Coordinates of C-alpha atoms in Angstrom, one line a residue:
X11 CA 9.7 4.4 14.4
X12 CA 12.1 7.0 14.1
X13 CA 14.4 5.3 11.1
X14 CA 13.3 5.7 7.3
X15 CA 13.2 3.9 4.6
X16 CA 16.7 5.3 3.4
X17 CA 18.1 4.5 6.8
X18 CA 18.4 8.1 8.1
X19 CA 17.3 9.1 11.6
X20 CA 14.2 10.7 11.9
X21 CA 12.8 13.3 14.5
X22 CA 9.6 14.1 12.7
X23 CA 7.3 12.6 15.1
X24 CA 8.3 12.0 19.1
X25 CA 7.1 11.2 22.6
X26 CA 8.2 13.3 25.1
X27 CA 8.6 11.3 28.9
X28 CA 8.8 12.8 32.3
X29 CA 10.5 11.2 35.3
X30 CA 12.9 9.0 35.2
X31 CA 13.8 7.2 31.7
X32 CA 15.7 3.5 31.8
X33 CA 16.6 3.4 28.1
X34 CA 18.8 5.9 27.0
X35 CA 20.6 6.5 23.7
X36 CA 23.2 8.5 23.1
X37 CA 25.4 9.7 20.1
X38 CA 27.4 7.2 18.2
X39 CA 24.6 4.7 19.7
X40 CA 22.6 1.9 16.7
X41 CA 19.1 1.9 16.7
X42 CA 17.6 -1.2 15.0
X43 CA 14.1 -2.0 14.7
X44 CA 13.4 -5.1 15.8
X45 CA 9.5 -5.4 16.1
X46 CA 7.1 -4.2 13.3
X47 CA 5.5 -5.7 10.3
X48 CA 7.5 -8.0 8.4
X49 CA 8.4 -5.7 5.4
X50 CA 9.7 -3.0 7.9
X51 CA 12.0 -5.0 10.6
X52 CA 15.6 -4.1 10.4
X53 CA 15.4 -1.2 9.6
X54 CA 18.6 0.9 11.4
X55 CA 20.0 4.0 11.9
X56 CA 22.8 5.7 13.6
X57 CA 22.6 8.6 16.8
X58 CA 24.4 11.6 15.0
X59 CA 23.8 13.6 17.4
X60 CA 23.8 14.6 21.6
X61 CA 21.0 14.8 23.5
X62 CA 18.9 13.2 25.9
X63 CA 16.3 10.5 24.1
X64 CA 14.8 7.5 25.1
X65 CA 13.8 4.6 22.9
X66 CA 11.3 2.2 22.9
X67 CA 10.8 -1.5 23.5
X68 CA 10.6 -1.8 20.0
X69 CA 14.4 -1.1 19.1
X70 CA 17.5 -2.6 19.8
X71 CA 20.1 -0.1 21.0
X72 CA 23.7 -1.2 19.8
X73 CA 26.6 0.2 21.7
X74 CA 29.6 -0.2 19.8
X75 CA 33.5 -1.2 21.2
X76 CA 36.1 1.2 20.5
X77 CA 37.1 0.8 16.9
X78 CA 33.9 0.4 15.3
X79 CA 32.0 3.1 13.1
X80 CA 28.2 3.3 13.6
X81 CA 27.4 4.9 10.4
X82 CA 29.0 1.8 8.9
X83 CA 27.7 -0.5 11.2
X84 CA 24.0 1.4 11.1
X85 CA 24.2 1.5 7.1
X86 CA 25.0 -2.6 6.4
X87 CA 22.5 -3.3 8.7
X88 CA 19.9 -1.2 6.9
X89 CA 21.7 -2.4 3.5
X90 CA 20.4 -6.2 4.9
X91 CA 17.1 -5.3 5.5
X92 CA 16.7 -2.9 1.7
X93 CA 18.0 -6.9 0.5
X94 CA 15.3 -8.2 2.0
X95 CA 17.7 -10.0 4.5
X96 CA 15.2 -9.7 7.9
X97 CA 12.1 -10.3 6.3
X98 CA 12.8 -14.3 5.7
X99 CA 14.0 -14.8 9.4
X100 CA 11.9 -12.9 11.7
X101 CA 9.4 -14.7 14.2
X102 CA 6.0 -13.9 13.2
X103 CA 3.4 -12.9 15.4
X104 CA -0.6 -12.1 14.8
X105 CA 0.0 -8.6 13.5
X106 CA 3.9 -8.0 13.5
X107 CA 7.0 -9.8 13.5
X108 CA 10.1 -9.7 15.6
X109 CA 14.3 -10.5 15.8
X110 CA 15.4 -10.7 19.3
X111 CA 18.5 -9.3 20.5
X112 CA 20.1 -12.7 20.6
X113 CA 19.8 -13.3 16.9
X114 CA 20.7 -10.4 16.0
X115 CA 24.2 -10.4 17.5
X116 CA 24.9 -14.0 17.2
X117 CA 23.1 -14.9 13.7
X118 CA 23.6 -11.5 10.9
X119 CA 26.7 -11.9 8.9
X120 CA 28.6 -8.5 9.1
X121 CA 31.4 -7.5 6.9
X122 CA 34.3 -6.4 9.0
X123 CA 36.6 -4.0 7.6
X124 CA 39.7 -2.3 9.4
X125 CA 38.3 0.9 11.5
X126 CA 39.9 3.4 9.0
X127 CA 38.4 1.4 6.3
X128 CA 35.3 2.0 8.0
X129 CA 35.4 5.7 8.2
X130 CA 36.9 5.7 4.6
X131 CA 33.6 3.9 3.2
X132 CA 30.9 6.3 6.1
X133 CA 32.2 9.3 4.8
X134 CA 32.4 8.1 1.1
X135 CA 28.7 6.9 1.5
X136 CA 27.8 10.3 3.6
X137 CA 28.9 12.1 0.2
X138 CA 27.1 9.9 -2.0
X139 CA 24.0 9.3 -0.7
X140 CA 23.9 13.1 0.5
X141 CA 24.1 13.7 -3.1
X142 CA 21.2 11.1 -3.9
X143 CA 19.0 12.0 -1.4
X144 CA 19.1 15.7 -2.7
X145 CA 18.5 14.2 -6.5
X146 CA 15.5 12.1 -5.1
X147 CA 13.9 15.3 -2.9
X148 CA 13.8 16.9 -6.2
X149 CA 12.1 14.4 -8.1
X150 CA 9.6 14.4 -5.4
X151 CA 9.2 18.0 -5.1
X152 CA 8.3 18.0 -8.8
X153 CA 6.4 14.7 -8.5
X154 CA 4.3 16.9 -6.3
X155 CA 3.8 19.8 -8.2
X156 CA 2.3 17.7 -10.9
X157 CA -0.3 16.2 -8.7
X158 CA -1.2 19.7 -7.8
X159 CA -0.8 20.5 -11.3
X160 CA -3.5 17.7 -12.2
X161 CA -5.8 19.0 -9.9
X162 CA -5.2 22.4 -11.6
X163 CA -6.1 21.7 -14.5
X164 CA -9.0 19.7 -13.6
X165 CA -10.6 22.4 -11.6
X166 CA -10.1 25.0 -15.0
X167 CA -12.1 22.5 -16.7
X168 CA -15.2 22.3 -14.4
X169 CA -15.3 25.7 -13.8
X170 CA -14.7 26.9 -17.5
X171 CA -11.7 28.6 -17.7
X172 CA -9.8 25.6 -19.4
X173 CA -12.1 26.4 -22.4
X174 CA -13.2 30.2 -22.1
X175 CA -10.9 31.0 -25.9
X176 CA -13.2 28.1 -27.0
X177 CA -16.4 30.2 -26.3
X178 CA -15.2 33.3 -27.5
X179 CA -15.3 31.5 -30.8
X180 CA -18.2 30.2 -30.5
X181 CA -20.8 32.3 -29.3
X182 CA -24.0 30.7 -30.7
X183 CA -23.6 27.3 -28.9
X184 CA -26.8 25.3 -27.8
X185 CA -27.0 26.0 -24.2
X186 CA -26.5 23.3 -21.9
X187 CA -30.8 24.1 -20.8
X188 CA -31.6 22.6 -23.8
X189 CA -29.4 19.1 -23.3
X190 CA -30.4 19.0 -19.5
X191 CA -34.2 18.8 -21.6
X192 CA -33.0 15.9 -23.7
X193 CA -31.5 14.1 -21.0
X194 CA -34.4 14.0 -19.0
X195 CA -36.3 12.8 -22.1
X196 CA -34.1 10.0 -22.4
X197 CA -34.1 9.6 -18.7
X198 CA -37.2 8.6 -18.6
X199 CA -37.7 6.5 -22.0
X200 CA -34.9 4.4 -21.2
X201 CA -36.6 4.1 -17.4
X202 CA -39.9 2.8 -19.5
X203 CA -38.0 0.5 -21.8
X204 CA -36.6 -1.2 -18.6
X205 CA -39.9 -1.2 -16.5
X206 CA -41.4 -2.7 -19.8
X207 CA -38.8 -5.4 -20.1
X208 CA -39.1 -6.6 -16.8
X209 CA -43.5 -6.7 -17.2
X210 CA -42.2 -9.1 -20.3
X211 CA -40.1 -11.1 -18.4
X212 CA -42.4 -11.3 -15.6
X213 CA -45.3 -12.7 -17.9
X214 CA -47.2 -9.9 -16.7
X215 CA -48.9 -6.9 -18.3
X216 CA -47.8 -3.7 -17.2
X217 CA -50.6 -2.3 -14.6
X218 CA -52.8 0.6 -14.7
X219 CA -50.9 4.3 -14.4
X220 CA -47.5 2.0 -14.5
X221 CA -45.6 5.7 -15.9
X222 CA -46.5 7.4 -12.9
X223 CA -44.1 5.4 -11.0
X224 CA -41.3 7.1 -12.4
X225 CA -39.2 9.3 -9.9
X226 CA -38.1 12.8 -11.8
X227 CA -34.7 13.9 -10.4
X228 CA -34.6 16.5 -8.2
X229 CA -32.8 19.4 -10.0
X230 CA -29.8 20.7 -7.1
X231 CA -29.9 24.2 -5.8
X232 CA -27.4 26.6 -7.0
X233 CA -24.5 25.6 -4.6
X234 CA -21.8 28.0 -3.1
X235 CA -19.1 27.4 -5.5
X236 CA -17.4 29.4 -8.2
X237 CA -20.1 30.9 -10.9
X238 CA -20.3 28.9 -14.1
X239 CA -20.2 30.4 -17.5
X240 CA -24.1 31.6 -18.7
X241 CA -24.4 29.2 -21.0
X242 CA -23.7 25.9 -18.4
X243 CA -25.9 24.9 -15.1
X244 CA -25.9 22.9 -12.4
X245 CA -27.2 19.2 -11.9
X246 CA -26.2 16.8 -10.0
X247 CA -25.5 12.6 -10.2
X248 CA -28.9 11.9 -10.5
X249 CA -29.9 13.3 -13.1
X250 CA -27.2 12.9 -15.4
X251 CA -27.2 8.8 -14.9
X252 CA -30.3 6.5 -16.0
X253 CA -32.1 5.1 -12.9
X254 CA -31.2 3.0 -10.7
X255 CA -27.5 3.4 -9.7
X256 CA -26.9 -0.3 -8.7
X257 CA -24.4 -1.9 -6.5
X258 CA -23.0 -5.3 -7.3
X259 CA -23.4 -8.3 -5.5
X260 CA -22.1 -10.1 -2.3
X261 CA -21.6 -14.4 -2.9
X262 CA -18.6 -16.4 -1.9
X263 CA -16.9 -17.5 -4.7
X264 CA -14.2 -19.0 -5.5
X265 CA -10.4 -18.7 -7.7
X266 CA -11.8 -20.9 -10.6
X267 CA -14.6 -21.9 -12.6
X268 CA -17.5 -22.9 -12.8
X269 CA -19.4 -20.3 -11.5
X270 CA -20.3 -16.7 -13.2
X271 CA -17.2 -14.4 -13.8
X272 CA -16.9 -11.4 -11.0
X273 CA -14.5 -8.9 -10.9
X274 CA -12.4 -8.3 -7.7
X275 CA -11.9 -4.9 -6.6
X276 CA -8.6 -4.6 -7.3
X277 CA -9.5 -4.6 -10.9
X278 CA -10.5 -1.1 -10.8
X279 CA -8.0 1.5 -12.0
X280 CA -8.2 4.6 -13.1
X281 CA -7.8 3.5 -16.5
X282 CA -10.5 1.0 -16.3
X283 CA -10.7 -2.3 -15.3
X284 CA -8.1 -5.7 -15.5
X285 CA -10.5 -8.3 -16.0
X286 CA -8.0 -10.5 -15.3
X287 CA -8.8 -10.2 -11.6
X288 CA -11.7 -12.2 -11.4
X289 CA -13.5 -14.7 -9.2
X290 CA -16.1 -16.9 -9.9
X291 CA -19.4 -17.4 -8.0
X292 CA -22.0 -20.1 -7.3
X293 CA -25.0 -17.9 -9.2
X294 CA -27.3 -18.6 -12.4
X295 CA -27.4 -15.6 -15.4
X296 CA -30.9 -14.9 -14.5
X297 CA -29.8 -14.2 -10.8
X298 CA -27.3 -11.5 -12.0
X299 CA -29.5 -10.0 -14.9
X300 CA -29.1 -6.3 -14.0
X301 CA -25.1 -6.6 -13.1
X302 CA -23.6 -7.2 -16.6
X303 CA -21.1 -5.0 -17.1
X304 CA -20.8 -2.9 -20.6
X305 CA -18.5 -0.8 -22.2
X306 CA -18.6 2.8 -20.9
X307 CA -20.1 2.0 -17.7
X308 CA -19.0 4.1 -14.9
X309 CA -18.1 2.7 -11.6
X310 CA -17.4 3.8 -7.8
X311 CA -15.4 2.6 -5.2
X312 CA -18.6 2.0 -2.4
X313 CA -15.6 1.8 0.6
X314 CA -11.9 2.0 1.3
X315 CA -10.2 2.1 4.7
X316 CA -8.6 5.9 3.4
X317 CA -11.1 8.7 3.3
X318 CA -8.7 10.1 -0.5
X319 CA -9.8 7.0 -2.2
X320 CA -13.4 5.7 -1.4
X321 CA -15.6 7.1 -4.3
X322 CA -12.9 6.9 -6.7
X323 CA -14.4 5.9 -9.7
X324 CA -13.4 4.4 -13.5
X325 CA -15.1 3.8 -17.4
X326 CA -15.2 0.1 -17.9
X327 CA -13.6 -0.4 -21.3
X328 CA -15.2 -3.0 -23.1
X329 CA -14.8 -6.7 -21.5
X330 CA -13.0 -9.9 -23.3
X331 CA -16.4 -12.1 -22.1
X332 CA -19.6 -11.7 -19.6
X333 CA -18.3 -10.8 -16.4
X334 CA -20.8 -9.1 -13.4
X335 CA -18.8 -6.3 -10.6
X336 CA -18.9 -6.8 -7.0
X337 CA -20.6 -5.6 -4.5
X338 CA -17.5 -3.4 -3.2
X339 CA -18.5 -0.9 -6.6
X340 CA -21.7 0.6 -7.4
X341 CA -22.4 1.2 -11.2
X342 CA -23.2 4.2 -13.3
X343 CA -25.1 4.1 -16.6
X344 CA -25.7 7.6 -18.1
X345 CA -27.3 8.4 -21.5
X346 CA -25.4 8.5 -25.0
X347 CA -24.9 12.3 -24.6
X348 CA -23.0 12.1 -21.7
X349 CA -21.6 8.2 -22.6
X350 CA -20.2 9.7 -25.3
X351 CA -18.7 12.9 -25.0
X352 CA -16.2 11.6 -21.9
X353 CA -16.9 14.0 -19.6
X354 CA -18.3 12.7 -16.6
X355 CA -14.9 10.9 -15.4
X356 CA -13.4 14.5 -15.7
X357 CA -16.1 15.9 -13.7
X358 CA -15.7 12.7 -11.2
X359 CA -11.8 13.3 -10.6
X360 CA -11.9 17.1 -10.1
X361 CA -12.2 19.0 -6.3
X362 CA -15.7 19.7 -7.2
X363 CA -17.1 16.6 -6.8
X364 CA -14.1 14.6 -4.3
X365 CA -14.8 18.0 -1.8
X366 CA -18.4 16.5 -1.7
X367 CA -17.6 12.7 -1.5
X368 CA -15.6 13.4 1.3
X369 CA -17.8 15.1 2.9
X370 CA -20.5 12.4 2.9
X371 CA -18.9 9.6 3.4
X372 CA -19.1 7.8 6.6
X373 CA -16.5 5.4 8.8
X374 CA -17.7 2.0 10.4
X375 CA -15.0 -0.1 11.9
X376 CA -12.1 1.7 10.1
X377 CA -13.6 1.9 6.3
X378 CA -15.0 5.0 4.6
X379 CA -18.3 4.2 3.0
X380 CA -20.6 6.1 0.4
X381 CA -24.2 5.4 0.2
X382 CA -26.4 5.2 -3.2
X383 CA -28.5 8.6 -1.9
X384 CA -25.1 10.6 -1.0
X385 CA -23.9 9.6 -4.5
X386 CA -27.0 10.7 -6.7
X387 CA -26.8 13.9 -4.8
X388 CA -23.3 15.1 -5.6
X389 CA -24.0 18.6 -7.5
X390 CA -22.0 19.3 -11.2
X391 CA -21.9 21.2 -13.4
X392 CA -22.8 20.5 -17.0
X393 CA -21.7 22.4 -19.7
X394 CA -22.9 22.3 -23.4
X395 CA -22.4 19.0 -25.4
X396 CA -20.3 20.7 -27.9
X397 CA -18.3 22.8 -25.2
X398 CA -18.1 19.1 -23.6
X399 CA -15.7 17.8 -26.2
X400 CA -13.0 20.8 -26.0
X401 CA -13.2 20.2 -22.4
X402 CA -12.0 16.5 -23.0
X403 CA -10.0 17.4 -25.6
X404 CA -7.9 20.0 -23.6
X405 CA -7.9 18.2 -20.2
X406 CA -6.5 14.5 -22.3
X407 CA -3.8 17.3 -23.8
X408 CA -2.1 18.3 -20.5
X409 CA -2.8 15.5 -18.5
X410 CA -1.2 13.1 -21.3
X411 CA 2.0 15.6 -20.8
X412 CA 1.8 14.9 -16.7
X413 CA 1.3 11.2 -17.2
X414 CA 4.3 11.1 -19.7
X415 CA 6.2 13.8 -16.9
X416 CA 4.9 11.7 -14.2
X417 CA 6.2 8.5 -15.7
X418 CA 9.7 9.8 -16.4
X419 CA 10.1 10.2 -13.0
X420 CA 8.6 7.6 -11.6
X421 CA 11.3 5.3 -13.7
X422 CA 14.1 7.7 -12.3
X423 CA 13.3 7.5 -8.7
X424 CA 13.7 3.7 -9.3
X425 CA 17.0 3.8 -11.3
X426 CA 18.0 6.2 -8.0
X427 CA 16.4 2.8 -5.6
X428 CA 18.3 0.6 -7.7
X429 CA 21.9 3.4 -7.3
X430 CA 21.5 3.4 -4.1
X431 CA 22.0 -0.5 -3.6
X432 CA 24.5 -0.3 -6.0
X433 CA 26.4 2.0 -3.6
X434 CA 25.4 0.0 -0.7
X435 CA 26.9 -3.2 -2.0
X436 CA 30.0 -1.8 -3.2
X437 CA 30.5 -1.0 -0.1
X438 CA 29.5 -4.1 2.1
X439 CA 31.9 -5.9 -0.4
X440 CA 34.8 -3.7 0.0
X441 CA 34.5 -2.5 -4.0
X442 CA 33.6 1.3 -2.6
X443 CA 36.9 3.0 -1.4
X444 CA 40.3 2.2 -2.1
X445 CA 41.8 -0.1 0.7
X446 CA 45.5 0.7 2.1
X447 CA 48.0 -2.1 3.4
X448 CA 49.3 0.0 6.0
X449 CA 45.8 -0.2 8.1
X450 CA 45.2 -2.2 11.0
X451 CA 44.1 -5.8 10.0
X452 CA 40.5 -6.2 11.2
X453 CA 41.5 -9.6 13.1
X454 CA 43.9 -7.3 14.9
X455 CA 40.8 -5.1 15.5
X456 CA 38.5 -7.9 16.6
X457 CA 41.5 -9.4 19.1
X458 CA 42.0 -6.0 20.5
X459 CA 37.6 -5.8 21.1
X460 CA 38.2 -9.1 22.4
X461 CA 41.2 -8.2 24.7
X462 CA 39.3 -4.8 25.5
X463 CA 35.9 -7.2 26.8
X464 CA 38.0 -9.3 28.8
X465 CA 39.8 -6.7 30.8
X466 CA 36.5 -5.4 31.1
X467 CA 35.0 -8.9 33.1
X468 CA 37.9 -9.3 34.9
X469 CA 37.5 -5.4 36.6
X470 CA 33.8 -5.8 37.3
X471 CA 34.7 -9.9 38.7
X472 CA 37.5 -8.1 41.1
X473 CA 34.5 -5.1 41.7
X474 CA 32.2 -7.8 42.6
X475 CA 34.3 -9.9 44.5
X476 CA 35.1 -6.7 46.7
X477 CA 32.0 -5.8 47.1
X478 CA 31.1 -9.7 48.4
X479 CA 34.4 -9.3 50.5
X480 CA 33.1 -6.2 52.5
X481 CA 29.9 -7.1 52.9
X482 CA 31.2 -10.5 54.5
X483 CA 33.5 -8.9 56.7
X484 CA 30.9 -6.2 57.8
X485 CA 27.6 -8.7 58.7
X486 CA 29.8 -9.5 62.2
X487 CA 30.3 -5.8 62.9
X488 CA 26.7 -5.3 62.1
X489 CA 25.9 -7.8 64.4
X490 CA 27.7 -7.0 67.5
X491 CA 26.7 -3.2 66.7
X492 CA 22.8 -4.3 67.1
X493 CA 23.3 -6.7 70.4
X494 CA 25.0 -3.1 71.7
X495 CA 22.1 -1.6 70.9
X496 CA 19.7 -4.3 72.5
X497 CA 21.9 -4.6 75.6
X498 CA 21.5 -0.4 76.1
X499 CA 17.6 -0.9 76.0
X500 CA 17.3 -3.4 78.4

């Protein structure tokens, strides 16, 4: 549709048409959507300007009488729908909704000034929304420069320059060789304790050469990316979590107990989870054993129907009771060294590893998935555990500056939402612009439209009358004209 959210007309995106077009627009014309989803319909604009344009079934054109402004007409009928006037009366259908034509003239209450009130209170709102919409492109534009600013400073941080002062000063750091060494050490002892666990719970003693099951991680080839600092490497998902990465569980449930506590998807945040939203399923503890979730677990989004957001992931912070995660998320559980310094979320958010989730996911039927094998292949870098904490440190210091930046102007772009109804209202309730005595009455304006329509049947009555007159009085001539033309051929 080619009418914003703000009410202005919109050329960004068109269809051009060859051969002969029915619907036409032209300047001074009302465009007013009247099929779309329910939060959209009404949405209206006004033609500023000449030129030859078509418009779809899915508008109503409005061609106004003499009199009328259809800046003010286009901007009370967008002020309606910002009100959320359409959205309670239009038909619904299966995937849209709709307000016929009929309706629409015959049912929407419209506040009828006198026409120079009208162009008093188009140009007064021309000047101050102008002025608005400028204030608002310039929140945005800096809204967007922090999001690229974000992804700044998360890149610096995986690739070392965010901390390169910090080791200058500290030249004699453990390398991050010798944690990769520990890690896999713990890898596999937590691995052990597990397999041991499960041999208890079982009833069963562990079987002959029972280690030799375990799967060492496949250290990652040096990949084509920026050079890390000498004293990091490269490793990848796999190795830094502790085997298996595990995806939660698929059971109807229902929106209260009894049942065992899961979390919905929407729970997941980038802060961490709302346990809040929960649902509970028909399952016993023993059936969800391994899907506990604990404090400082890491989890990712498995699928999402936008290619930016599946594999975004979040730290569980430390839950109010026992709940379990569905099987929308699959869950990471990495060794205290990483657990605790914070930096694997860092590493998670960062181009470095969203270039490759991107990469590997895959669409079915509209949704974005990743697998458990793409995930545990996603190549990182990992720096020294000490050097690990600056990282944090630095990247928590400027990103809590863009989240308080961030937050200012997300609370100003709604104090401009909330000015620009304000404006609207004014003006729809004849508080806006200062009204004169001297100005046509609008029931004068509406009995001259009135007078103006009628004149306007009774010429195309006479025209049609005329027309019915003629061709009466030629069908005889027509007639003895062909018996001429019969007699001469016989």
């Amino acid at each position: 549709m080619n009418v914003d959210r703000e009410g202005r007309f919109d050329l960004s995106f068109v269809k051009h048409l060859t051969g002969e077009v029915p619907k036409l627009v032209q300047k001074g014309d009302v465009l007013f959507n009247n099929t779309n989803s329910p939060e959209l319909i009404g949405k209206t604009t006004a033609i500023p300007i000449d030129d030859r344009m078509a418009y779809s079934n899915h508008m109503t054109r409005i061609r106004l009488e003499d009199g009328m402004s259809s800046v003010f007409t286009a901007k009370q009928l967008h002020f309606l729908w910002m009100s959320g006037y359409f959205l309670h009366r239009c038909k619904n259908h299966v995937n849209q909704a709709s307000i016929a034509a009929e309706p629409l003239a015959k049912t929407v209450p419209f506040a009828l000034p006198s026409s120079r009130e009208q162009e008093r209170i188009a140009d007064t709102l021309d000047e101050l929304l102008s002025d608005l919409d400028a204030g608002v492109a310039a929140l945005e534009r800096v809204q967007k420069k922090l999001k690229h600013y974000r992804a700044a400073v998360l890149k610096a941080a995986v690739e070392g320059d965010l901390t390169a002062d910090w080791r200058a000063q500290h030249p004699d750091t453990e390398p991050a060789s010798a944690l990769l060494s520990r890690i896999l050490t713990e890898r596999r002892r937590r691995w052990e304790e597990d397999q041991l666990r499960k041999f208890r719970e079982a009833g069963k003693e562990p079987p002959k050469n029972w280690k030799a099951r375990y799967r060492e991680p496949q250290l990652p080839e040096k990949p084509n990316s920026p050079s890390l600092p000498d004293s990091w490497i490269w490793t990848n998902v796999d190795t830094l979590s502790v085997p298996p990465i595990i995806n939660g569980i698929s059971v109807k449930g229902s929106d209260s107990p009894p049942g065992i506590a899961a979390l919905r998807l929407s729970a997941m945040s980038e802060n961490g989870f709302d346990y809040s939203k929960r649902r509970w399923l028909p399952l016993r503890e023993k059936d969800v054993d391994d899907l506990w979730i604990e404090d400082g677990d890491f989890f990712v989004c498995r699928g999402n129907g936008s290619k930016k957001l599946v594999g975004r992931g979040t730290t569980a912070q430390e839950p109010p009771d026992a709940v379990i995660f569905p099987d929308t998320m699959m869950r990471l559980r990495f060794v205290p060294a990483i657990k605790e310094t914070r930096l694997f979320p860092v590493l998670w958010a960062s181009s470095c590893a969203r270039t490759q989730i991107e990469k590997a996911a895959k669409t079915t039927a509209g949704i974005w998935k990743i697998a458990q094998p793409d995930l545990a292949k996603i190549v990182l870098p990992l720096p020294p555990l000490a050097e690990q904490e600056a990282i944090v440190e630095a990247v928590e210091a400027q990103l809590s500056v863009i989240d308080h930046l961030e937050a200012d102007i997300a609370a100003k772009l709604k104090s401009a939402k909330g000015l620009r109804q304000s404006i609207l209202r004014h003006a729809f309730t004849g508080q806006l612009v200062r009204q004169y005595p001297n100005d046509e009455p609008a029931a004068e304006l509406l009995k001259r439209i009135a007078t103006e329509r009628a004149e306007r049947a009774r010429v195309a009555a006479s025209a049609r009358a005329a027309t019915q007159s003629a061709s009466k009085q030629a069908k005889p001539l027509m007639k003895k004209a062909a018996s001429k033309r019969a007699s001469k051929s016989t």
